[in-house]
Structures are given as C-alpha cells and as structure tokens.
Coordinates of C-alpha atoms (C1' of nucleotides) in Angstrom, one line a residue:
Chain A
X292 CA 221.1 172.0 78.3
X293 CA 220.7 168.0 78.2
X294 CA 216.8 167.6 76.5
X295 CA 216.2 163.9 77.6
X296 CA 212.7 164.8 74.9
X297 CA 215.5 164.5 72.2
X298 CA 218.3 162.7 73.8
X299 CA 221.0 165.9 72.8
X300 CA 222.3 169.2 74.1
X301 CA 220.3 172.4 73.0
X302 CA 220.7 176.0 73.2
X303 CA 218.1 177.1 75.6
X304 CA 215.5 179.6 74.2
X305 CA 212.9 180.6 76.5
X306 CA 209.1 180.9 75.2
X307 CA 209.0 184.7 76.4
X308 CA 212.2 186.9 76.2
X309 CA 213.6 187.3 79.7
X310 CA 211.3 185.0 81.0
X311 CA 211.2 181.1 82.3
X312 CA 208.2 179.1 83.7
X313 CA 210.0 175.7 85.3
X314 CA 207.8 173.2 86.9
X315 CA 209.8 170.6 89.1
X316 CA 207.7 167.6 90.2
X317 CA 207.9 167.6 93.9
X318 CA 207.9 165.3 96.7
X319 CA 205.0 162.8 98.0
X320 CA 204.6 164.1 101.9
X321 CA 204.3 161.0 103.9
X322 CA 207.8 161.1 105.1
X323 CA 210.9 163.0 105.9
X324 CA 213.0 163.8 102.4
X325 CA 216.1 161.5 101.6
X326 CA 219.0 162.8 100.4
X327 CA 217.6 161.0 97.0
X328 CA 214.6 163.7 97.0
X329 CA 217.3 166.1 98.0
X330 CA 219.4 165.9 94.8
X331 CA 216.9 167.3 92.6
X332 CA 215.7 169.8 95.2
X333 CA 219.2 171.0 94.9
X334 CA 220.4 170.4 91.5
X335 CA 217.1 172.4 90.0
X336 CA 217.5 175.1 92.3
X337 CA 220.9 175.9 91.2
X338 CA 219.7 175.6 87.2
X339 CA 216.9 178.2 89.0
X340 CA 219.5 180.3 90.2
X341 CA 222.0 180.4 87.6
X342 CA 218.9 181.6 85.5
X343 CA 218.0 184.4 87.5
X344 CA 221.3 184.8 87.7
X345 CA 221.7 185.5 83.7
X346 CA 219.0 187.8 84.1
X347 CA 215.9 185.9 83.6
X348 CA 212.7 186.1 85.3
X349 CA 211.8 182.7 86.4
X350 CA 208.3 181.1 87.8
X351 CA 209.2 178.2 89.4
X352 CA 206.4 175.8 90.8
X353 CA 207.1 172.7 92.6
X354 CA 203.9 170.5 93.7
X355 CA 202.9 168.5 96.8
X356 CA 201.6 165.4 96.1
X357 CA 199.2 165.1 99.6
X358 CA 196.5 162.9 98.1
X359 CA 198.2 159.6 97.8
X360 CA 198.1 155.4 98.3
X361 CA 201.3 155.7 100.4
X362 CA 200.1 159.0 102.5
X363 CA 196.5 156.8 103.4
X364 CA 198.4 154.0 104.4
X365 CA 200.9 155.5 106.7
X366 CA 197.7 157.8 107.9
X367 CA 196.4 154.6 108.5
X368 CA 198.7 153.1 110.4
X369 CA 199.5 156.3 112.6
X370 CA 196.5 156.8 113.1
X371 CA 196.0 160.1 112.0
X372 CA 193.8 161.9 109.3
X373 CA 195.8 161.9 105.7
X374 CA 195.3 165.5 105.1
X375 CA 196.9 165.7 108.7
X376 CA 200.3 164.0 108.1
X377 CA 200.6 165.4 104.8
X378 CA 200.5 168.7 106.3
X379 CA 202.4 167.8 109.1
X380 CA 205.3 166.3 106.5
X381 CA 205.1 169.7 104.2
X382 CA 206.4 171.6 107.5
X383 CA 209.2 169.0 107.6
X384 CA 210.0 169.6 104.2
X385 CA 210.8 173.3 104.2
X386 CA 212.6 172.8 107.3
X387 CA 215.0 170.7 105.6
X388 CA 214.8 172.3 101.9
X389 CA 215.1 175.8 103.7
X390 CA 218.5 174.5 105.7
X391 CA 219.9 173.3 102.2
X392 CA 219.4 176.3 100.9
X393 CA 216.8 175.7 98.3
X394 CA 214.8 178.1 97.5
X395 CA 211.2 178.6 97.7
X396 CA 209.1 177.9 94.9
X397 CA 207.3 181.1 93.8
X398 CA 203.7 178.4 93.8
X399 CA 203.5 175.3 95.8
X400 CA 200.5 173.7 94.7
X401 CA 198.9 170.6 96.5
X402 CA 196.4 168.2 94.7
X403 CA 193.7 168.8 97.8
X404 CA 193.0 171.6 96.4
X405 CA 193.6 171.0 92.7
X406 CA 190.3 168.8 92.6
X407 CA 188.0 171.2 90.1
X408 CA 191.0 171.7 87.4
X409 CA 191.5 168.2 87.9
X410 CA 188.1 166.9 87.3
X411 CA 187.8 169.6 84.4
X412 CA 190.8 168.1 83.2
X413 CA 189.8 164.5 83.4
X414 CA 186.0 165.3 81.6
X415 CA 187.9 167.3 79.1
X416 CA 189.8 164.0 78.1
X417 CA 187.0 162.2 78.5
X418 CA 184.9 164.2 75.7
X419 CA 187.7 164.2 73.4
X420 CA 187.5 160.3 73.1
X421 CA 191.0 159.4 74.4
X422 CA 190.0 158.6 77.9
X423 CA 187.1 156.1 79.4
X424 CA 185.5 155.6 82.3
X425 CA 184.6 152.0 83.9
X426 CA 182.8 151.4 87.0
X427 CA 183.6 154.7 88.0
X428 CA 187.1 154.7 87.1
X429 CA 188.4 156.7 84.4
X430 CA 191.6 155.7 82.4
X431 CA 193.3 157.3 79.6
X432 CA 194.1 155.5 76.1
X433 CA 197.6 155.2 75.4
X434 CA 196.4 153.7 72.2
X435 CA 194.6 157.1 71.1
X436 CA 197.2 159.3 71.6
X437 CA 200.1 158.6 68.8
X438 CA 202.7 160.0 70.5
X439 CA 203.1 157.9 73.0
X440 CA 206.5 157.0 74.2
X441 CA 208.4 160.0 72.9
X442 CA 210.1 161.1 75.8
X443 CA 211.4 157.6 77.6
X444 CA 211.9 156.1 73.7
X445 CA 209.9 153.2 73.3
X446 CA 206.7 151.7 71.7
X447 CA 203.8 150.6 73.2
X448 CA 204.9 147.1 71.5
X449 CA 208.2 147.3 73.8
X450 CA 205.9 148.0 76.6
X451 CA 203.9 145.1 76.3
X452 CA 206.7 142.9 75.5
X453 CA 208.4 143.2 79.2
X454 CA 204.5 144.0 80.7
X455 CA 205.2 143.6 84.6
X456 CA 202.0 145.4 85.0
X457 CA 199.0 142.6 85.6
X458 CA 196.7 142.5 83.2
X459 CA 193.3 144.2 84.1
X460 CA 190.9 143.0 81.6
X461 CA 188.6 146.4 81.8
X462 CA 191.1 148.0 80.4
X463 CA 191.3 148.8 76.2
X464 CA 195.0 148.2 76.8
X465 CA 197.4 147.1 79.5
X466 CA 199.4 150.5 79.1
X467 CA 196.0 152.6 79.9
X468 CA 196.4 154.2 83.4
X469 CA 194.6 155.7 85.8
X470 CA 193.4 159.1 85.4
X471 CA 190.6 158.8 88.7
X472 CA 190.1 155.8 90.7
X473 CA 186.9 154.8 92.6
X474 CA 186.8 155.3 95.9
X475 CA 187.7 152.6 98.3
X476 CA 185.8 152.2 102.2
X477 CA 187.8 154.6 104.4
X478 CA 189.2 155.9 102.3
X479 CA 189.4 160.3 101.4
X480 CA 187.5 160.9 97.9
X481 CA 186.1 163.9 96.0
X482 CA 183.0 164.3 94.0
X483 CA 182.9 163.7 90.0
X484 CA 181.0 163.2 87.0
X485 CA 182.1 159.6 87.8
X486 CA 181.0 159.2 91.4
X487 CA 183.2 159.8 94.6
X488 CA 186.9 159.0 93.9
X489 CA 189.8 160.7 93.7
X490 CA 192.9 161.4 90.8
X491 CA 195.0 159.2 89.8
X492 CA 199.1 160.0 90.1
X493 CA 200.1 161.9 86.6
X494 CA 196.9 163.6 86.3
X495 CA 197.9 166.4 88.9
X496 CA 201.1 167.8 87.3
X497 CA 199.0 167.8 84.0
X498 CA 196.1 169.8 85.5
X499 CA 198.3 172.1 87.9
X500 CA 201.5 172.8 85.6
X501 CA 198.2 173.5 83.3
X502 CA 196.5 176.3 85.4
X503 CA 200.2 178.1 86.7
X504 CA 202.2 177.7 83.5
X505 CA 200.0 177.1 80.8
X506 CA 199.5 174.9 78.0
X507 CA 203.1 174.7 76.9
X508 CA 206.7 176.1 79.1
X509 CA 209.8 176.3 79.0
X510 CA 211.4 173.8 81.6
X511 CA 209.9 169.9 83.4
X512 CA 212.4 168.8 85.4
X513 CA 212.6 165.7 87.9
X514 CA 214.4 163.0 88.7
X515 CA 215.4 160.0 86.1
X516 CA 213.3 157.5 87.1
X517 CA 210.2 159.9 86.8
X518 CA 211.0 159.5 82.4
X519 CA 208.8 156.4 82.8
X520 CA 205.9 156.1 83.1
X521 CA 205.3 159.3 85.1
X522 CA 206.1 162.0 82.7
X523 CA 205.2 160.4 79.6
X524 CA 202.2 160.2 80.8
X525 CA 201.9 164.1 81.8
X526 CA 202.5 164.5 78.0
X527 CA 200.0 162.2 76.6
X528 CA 197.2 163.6 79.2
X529 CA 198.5 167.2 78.4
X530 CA 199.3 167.2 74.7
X531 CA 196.1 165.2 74.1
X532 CA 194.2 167.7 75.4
X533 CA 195.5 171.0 74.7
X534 CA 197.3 169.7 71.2
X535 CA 200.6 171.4 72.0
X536 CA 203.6 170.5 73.2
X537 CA 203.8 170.5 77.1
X538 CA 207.1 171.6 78.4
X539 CA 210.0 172.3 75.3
X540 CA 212.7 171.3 77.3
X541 CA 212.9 168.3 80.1
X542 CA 215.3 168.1 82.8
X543 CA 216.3 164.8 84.6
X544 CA 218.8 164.2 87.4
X545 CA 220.8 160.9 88.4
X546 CA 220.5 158.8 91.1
X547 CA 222.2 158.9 94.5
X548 CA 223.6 155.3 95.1
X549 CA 224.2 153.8 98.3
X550 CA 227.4 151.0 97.8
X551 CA 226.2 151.3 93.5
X552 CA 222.7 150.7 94.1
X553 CA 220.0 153.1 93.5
X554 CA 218.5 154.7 97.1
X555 CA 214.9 154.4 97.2
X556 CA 212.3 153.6 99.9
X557 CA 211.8 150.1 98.5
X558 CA 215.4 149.0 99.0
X559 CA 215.1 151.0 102.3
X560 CA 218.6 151.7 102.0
X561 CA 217.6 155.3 102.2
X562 CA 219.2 158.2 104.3
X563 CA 217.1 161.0 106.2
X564 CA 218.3 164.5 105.6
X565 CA 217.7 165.2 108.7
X566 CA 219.8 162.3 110.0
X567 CA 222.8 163.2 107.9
X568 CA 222.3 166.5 109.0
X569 CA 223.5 165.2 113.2
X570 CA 227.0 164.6 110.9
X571 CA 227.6 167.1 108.1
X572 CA 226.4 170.7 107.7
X573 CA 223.9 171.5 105.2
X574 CA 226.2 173.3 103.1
X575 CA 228.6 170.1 102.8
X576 CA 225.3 168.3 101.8
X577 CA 224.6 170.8 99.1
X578 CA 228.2 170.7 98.2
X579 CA 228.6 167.4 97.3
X580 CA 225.8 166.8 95.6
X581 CA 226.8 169.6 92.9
X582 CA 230.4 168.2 93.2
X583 CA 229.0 165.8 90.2
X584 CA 227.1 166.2 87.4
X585 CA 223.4 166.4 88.2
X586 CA 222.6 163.3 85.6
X587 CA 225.5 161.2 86.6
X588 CA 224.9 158.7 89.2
X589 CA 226.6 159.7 92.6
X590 CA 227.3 157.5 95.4
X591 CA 226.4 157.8 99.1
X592 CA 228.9 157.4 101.6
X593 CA 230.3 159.1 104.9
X594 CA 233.9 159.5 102.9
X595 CA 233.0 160.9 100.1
X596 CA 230.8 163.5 102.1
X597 CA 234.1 163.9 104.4
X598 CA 235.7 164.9 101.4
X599 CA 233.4 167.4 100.4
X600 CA 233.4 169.0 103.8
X601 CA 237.1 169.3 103.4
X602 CA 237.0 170.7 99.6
X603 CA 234.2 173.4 101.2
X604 CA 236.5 174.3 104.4
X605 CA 238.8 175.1 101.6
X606 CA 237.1 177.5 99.6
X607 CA 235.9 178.9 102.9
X608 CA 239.5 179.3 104.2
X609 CA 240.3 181.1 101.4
X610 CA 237.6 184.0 101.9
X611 CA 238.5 183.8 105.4
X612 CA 242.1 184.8 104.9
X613 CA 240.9 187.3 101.9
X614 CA 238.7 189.2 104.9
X615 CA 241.4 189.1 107.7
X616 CA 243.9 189.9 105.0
X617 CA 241.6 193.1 104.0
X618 CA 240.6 193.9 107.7
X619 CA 244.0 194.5 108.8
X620 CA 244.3 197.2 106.7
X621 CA 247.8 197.2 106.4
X622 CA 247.9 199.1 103.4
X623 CA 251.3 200.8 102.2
X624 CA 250.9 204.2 99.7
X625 CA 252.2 203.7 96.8
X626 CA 251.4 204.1 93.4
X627 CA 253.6 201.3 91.5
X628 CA 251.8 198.0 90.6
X629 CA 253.2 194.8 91.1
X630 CA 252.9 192.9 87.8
X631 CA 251.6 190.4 89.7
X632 CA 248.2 192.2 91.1
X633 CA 247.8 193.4 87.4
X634 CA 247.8 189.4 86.6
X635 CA 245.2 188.7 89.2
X636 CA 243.1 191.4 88.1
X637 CA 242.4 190.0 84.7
X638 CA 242.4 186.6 87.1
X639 CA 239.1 187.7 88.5
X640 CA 237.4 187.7 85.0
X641 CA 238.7 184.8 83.6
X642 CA 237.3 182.8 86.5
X643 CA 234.0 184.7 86.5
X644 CA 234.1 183.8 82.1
X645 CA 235.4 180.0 83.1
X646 CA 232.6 179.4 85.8
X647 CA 230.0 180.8 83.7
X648 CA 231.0 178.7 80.6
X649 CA 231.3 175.6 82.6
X650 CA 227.5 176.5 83.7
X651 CA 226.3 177.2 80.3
X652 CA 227.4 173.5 79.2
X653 CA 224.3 171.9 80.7
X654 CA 225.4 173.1 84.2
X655 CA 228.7 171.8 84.8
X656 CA 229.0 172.5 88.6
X657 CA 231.3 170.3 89.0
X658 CA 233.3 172.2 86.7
X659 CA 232.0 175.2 87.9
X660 CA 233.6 174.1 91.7
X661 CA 237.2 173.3 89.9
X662 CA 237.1 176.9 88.7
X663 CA 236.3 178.2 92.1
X664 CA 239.4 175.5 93.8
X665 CA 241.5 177.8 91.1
X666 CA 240.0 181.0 92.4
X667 CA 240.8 180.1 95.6
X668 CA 244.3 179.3 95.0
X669 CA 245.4 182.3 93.4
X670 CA 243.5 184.3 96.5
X671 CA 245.5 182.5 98.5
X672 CA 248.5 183.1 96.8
X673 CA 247.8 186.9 95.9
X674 CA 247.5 187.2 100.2
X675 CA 250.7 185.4 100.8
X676 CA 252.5 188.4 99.0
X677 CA 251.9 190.8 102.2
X678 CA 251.0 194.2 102.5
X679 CA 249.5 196.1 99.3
X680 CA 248.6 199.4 98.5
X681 CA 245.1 200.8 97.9
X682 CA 244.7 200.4 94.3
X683 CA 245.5 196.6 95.4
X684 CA 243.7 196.8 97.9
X685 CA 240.8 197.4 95.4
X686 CA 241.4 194.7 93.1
X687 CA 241.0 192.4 96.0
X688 CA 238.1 193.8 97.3
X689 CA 236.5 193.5 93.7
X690 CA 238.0 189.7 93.9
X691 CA 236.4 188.8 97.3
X692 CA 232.9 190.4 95.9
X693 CA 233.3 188.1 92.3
X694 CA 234.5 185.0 94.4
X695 CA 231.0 185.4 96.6
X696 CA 228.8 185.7 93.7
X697 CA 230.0 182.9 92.1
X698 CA 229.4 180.8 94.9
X699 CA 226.5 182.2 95.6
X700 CA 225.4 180.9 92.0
X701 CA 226.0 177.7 93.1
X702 CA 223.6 178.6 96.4
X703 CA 226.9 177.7 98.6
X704 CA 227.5 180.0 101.5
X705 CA 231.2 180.6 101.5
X706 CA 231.4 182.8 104.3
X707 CA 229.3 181.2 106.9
X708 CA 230.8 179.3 110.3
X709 CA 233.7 182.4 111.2
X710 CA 230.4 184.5 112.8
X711 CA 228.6 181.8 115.0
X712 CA 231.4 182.0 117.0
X713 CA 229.8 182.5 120.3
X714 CA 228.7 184.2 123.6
X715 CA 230.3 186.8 125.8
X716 CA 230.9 184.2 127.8
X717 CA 232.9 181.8 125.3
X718 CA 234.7 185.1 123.8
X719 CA 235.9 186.2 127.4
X720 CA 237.1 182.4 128.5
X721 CA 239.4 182.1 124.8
X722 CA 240.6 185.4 125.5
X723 CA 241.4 184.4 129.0
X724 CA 243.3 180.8 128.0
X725 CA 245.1 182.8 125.1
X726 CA 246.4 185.0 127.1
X727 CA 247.3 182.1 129.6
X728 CA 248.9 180.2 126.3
X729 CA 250.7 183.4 125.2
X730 CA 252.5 183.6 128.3
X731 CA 253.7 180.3 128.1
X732 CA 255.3 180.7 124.8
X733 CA 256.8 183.8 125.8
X734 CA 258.7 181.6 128.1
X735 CA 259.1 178.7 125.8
X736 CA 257.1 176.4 127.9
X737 CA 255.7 174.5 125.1
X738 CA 254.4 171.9 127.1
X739 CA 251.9 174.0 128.4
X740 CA 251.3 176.1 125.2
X741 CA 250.8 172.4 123.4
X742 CA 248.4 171.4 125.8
X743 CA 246.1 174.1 125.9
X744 CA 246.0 173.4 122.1
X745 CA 245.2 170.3 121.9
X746 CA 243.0 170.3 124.9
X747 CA 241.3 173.1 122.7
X748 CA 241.3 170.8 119.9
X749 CA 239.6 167.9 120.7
X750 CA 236.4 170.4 122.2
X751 CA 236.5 171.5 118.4
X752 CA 238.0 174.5 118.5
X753 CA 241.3 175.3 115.9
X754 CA 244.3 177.1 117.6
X755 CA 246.5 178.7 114.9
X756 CA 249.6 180.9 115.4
X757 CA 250.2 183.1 112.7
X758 CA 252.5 185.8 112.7
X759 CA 249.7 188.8 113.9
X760 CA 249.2 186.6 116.6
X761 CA 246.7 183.4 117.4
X762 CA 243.4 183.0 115.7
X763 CA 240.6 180.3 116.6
X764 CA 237.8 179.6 115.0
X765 CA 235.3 176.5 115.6
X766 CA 235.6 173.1 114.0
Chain B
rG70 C1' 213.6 140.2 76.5
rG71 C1' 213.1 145.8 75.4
rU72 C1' 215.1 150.8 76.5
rG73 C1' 218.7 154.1 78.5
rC74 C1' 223.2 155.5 81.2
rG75 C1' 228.1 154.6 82.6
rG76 C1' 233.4 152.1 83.2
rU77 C1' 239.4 158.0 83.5
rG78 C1' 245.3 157.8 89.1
rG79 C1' 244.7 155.2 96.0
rC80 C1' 239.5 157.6 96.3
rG81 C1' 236.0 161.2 94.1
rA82 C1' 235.5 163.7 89.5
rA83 C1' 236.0 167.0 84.8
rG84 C1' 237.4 166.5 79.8
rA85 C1' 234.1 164.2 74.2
rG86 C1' 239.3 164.4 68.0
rG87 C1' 245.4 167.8 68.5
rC88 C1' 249.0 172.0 74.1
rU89 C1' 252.5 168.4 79.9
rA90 C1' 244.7 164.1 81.0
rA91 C1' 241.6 169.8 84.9
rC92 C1' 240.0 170.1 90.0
rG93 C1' 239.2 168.1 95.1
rC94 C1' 240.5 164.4 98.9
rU95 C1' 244.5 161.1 100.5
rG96 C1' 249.8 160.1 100.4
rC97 C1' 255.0 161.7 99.9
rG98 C1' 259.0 165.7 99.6
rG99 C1' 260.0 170.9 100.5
rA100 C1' 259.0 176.3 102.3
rC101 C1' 256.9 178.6 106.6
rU102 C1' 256.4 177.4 112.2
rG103 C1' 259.4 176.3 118.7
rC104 C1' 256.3 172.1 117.1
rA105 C1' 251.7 172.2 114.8
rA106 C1' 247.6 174.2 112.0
rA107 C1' 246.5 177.1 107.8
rU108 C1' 248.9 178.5 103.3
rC109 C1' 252.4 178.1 99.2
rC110 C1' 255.8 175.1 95.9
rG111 C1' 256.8 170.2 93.9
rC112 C1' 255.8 164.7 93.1
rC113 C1' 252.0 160.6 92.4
rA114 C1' 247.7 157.8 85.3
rU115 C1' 253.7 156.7 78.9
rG116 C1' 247.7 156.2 80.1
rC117 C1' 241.4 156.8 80.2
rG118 C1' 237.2 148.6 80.8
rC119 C1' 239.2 144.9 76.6
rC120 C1' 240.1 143.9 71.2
rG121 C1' 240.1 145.7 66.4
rG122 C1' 239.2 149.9 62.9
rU123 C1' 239.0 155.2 60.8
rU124 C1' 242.5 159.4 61.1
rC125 C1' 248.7 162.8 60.1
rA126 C1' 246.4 162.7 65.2
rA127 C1' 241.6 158.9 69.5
rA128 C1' 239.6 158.8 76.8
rU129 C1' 237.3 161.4 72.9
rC130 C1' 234.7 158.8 66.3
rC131 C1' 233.1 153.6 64.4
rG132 C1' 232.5 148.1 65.2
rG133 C1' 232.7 143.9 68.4
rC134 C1' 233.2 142.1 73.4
rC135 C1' 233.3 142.2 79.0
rC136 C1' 231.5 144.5 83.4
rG137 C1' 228.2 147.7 86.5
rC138 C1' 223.7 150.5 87.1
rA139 C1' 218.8 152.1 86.1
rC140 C1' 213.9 152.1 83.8
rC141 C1' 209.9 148.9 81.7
rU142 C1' 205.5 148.3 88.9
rC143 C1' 205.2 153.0 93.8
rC144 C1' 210.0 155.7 94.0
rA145 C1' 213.6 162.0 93.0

RNA sequence: GGUGCGGUGGCGAAGAGGCUAACGCUGCGGACUGCAAAUCCGCCAUGCGCCGGUUCAAAUCCGGCCCGCACCUCCA
C-alpha cells in the first residue's frame, strides 16, 4: 500500500500478527455528508474489508468531531443547542453511511466526551516543554518538535515562506497551533488547568486514536487535503509526547471534482448524498467511486454516474442469468465434460487470483471491477451454452458463490433489485397483462403485444422475451 | 513563491521498460428475436501532453518545456 509518510508503495506488516488497528478521521457533524466525505467513507471501508477479508482482525475507529467553530455557528443560526445538531447530524450520517454500505466502525468516538484524555493530553505536552499556554490558550511548538513536516514534506522555512496564516504575535512561531482555545461569550467550554475553553481541532485524533489504539498502529487514513496541516500535526502532538511513531502506515484518498475543481463546502459546489440518492442507487454511488483509484482525482457528474449504473446493471445481469440459468434446473445426466466447463473451472480461480492481486497493489478496485466485467463475461458465456449436467452444474454453483464474494469485497451488492419486486397486488396485475400480451403474440398481433411493452416500459418495468417465456424485472 | 499529484481512444479508466495498450460506457457491423430487450461475436488509439535523451526495446526511465488540479487558511 501507497505510504504518503514515505511517498512509496510498501508491503504491509501489521504491528500484531493477524491483527490491524485503523483509525479514519471522520466527519465534522454540522451538515449532511457530500459525496466528497463519502469517498473516503467508502474507499477505507473497502481497504477494511478486503483486510478482514485476508483474514485479519481489524479495530477500526472513526471519530465525530461535535465540538466545533462551524457546528456553534450553524447552532447559532438555527437556533438550536450545539451538542443538539451535532447529534441530530450523527443520526443523518449512519443513515446515509449505512445505505452505502459502509460499515460500522467497531468505536465511534466524539470529542464531548473525550474532554479528560484531552486535557491530560494537552498538560502532558505542556510539562514536557513543547507546548505553552497564553491568556488561557494553549499552543503547541512546532519549533520544539524536530520532526516537523515529515509527512506533507516541507520545512517550517517553506511554511513561513508562503505564511497565509496572519501573524499572531503571542505566538513563539507563526506555525504554533492551537491545542485549547479560551472560551468565547456563548459559547460551549470545558474546565482546565487553563481556565474554561475547549480543544483545539488536531488535538482530538491525537488524544482519542491515543486511548483506542495506542501509542503507535498500524493504519491513519483520511482524505488528501487532511496531509496538511491536520495530520502533521496529530504527529507532532502524538510523537512528541509518547516519543514513538504514531500510525506506521498513512492512507490518503483523492478528491472528487465537480467540472475539475475540487468539491468542498467553500466553493459550495458540493452535492448531498442524500440528494444524489433521489437519482442513483446507493450501490451505483458506491460503485463509481471504486471505479477509480481511491488517490486519483475523480470527477462528479450525472454521466459518468450513468455509466456506472450501467457497468453495475451488468455485473448484476450476469448473476441474474447465472440464478435463472441454475433454477431451471434443466440438468441432463451425463458424465462427459465439455472441455469448455473444464476451462471455466480453472476460470473461477484465476479471477479470484487476478482480483485479489489487483487488490494487493495498493487496492486497485478499479482493476479489481475489470476482473469482475471478465468474470461476468465468461458467466455469460458459459450460460449461453444450454443445458449442463450436474457435475456442471457444480462448477457453476461454485462460480456464482466466488463471483459474490468477490463483490462482496468490494462491499457491492450484486444480487440486489430482482427481490423488491413487489406486492401481491403488482405480481397478480403482471401476471394478468402477460397473460393478455401472450395471447396477442399467439395471434401475431404485435401491435398490441408492442404496446403493452412499451406502455410497461416507460412505468419502469423491463419486458423481455426469452425463449422459456417473458421475464420482467423493475428498472 | 514553496510542496505534491496528474495529462492514455468519443467519454470514463487500468497499465509504470518487452506478448495484438486491459476493462466499462457510447457508436458501428453481425448472431439471436416477429420486432425489441438481454446476451454473445467483431470493429473503433501505428499510438499514451510536447521536444530531446538512455536502451536491442519506452505510456512506462532521464532532462527540458506546455497544460490542469490540489495543499501551504476551515474542508474528506
């Protein structure tokens, strides 16, 4: 996997055999997510489950950060108590990361109720010498801890070269940041050493990673522009006060872009989950955003997420035929093998091998996806050939199971949308206008038989004649 | 200004020294079908931003240039 703490690809070795503690810096709740917060929701749940998948044990925490500038101003302007519409926005959040399939994170910690560790953390810092306090403030000194810069590459010189940050002359150095700000009127604060307040914004992944992981683990993982100054600064307040090396390896995704540029609530060129969810399923969302590689960039637009949904509906197709082609049971006993089952067969494995390498290379899913288009292809070829004996029918049994786990690696759920078909009602009016259309092409009067399609069609429901008869299905 | 990432067919996207440059979408031709749909078969980059260099061999390595994006301030 990609270390951005070394710029190169490295063999992952977890700290404890069998084991991997992954901490994946979670969202701010004062909103609904954007499919920007979705990527690495997604992306680092699939690294999650292609561990477990290899057998590891993995203690995956994902924070909330509900103490927050942008959470008391929106609280503020609603009208509401912070702690309210943080908690109110946490419930939003699993609705949406529970439809896309993410799962839960075995701890969810919030700051709230973080405060001692972070306070403990804070003092701890503060008696070391490499953090200060001012007018009941309290700021860490970049300039006392020598590693700083490591992970996003540059120098405290390069820093102060291209300073954007204004100068605050209480400060030892521009670069110091905040570890606990001084309350403010109206404002929600805690009780320290330094007087009511509450943390600053790096401290809590420092002080929480801390308490659920411990000093040093395996995996950090967030989104790109979290390198700067955010995680560097985890580092400098964790490795300066535990004097090892916080997380060994650091995960960070791309961007999603909207027409090239970045999405992000500043721009406001940001899309709700929820709102692309009135348009695309969940599982096309989660699709397409593995259809790239999680640290490439990848654009946001209505075609390209048609395209995934097509690309999906063909991998489902193919499972769907496998299932109708197994269901119909119209197996012939023989004993002779076609040569071209016997093929297959080793088919099966070589995908399986080709999926799991592509994962292995810093988790190619996009790759992954091409080896499953393949699968699917000779699944749909392999069905084409007709009836089959048992011993076939085995291989393809074996073939459908493979094809599902794979997918399921990927968290994509392949053999969704044939089920939801519907009511007594709905079941007893298709069987009632298929019979209707039947008779009609008994007779040849395609006029009628046409109609009924395309009437059928345009309420979203697919007519199509095959030669055991018609089959429907939604969409 | 500093740091980093990237430019591959109509679109999306893998590939990172050597088989005909994967895979998906779109388009075109064919098979199947009453016609469709689904599925299958075939076609669509003499070329991987541009110019040089290294090499028997370069999308892939090196140098220069052009363009785009991001970070250096809250953002996933």
């Amino acid at each position: 996997m990609y270390n951005t703490l070394t710029g190169e690809k490295e063999v992952f070795n977890s700290l404890e055999p069998g084991r991997v503690s992954m901490y994946v810096c979670g969202p701010t709740t004062y909103n609904y997510i954007h499919l920007g917060n979705a990527r690495p929701l997604v992306v680092f749940d699939t690294v999650r489950r292609f561990l477990e998948y290899l057998g590891y044990e993995v203690k995956y925490v994902q924070n909330f950060t509900d103490v927050d500038d942008k959470i008391i101003r929106k609280s503020k302007e609603e009208n509401v108590k912070p702690h309210e519409l943080a908690e109110r926005f946490i419930r939003e959040y699993y609705q949406d990361a529970d439809a896309l399939r993410v799962k839960r994170a075995n701890i969810h910690p919030r700051v709230s109720e973080h405060m001692d560790e972070i306070i403990k953390f804070i003092m701890g810092l503060v008696e070391k010498g490499i953090a200060y306090e001012v007018e009941g403030d309290v700021y860490f000194s970049v300039s006392r801890f020598a590693d700083y810069g490591k992970l996003s590459g540059r120098s405290l010189e390069d820093l102060q070269a291209g300073a954007r940050v204004e100068v605050d002359a209480r400060k030892d150095n521009p670069a110091d940041f905040a570890l606990w700000k001084k309350v403010k009127v109206g404002e929600p604060s805690w009780e320290s050493p330094w007087g009511y307040g509450r943390p600053g914004w790096h401290i809590e992944c420092s002080a929480m990673s801390h308490k659920y992981l411990g000093a040093t683990f395996d995996i950090h993982a967030g989104g790109c522009d979290l390198v700067f100054p955010h995680h560097e600064n985890e580092i400098a307040q964790s490795e300066g006060l535990y004097d090892a090396p916080m997380a060994r390896y650091w995960l960070h995704n791309g961007f999603i872009t909207v027409n090239q540029e970045k999405m992000s609530k500043s721009l406001g060129n940001f899309f709700l989950v929820r709102d692309i969810l009135q348009k695309f399923s969940a599982s096309v969302i989660r699709f397409y955003l593995l259809s790239t590689h999680y640290r490439s960039p990848l654009d946001f637009a209505d075609d390209k997420l048609e395209s995934a949904r097509k690309g999906l509906e063909r991998l489902q197709t193919s499972y769907r035929l496998l299932q109708e082609h197994l269901d119909q049971g119209n197996i012939i006993v023989e004993t002779n093998q076609t040569d071209i089952f016997v093929e297959f067969d080793k088919d099966i494995n070589g995908y399986r091998k080709q999926f799991l390498d592509a994962m292995n290379d810093d988790f190619n899913t996009a790759l992954a996806i091409a080896v499953l288009f393949d699968f699917a292809r000779s699944i749909n070829t392999i069905i084409s050939k007709g009836r089959i004996t048992s011993k076939e029918q085995q291989i393809l049994v074996s073939a459908a199971k493979v094809y599902i786990e794979l997918a399921g690696v990927l968290g994509l759920e392949i053999e969704e949308a044939q089920v939801e078909g519907g009511s007594d009602l709905v079941d007893g009016l298709m069987e009632l206008v298929l019979s209707i259309r039947k008779e009609a092409r008994e007779k040849k009067d395609y006029q009628t038989s046409d109609k009924i399609r395309d009437t059928l069609k345009n309420l979203g429901l697919i007519l199509e004649d095959t030669p055991q008869g018609v089959r429907w299905r939604r969409q």
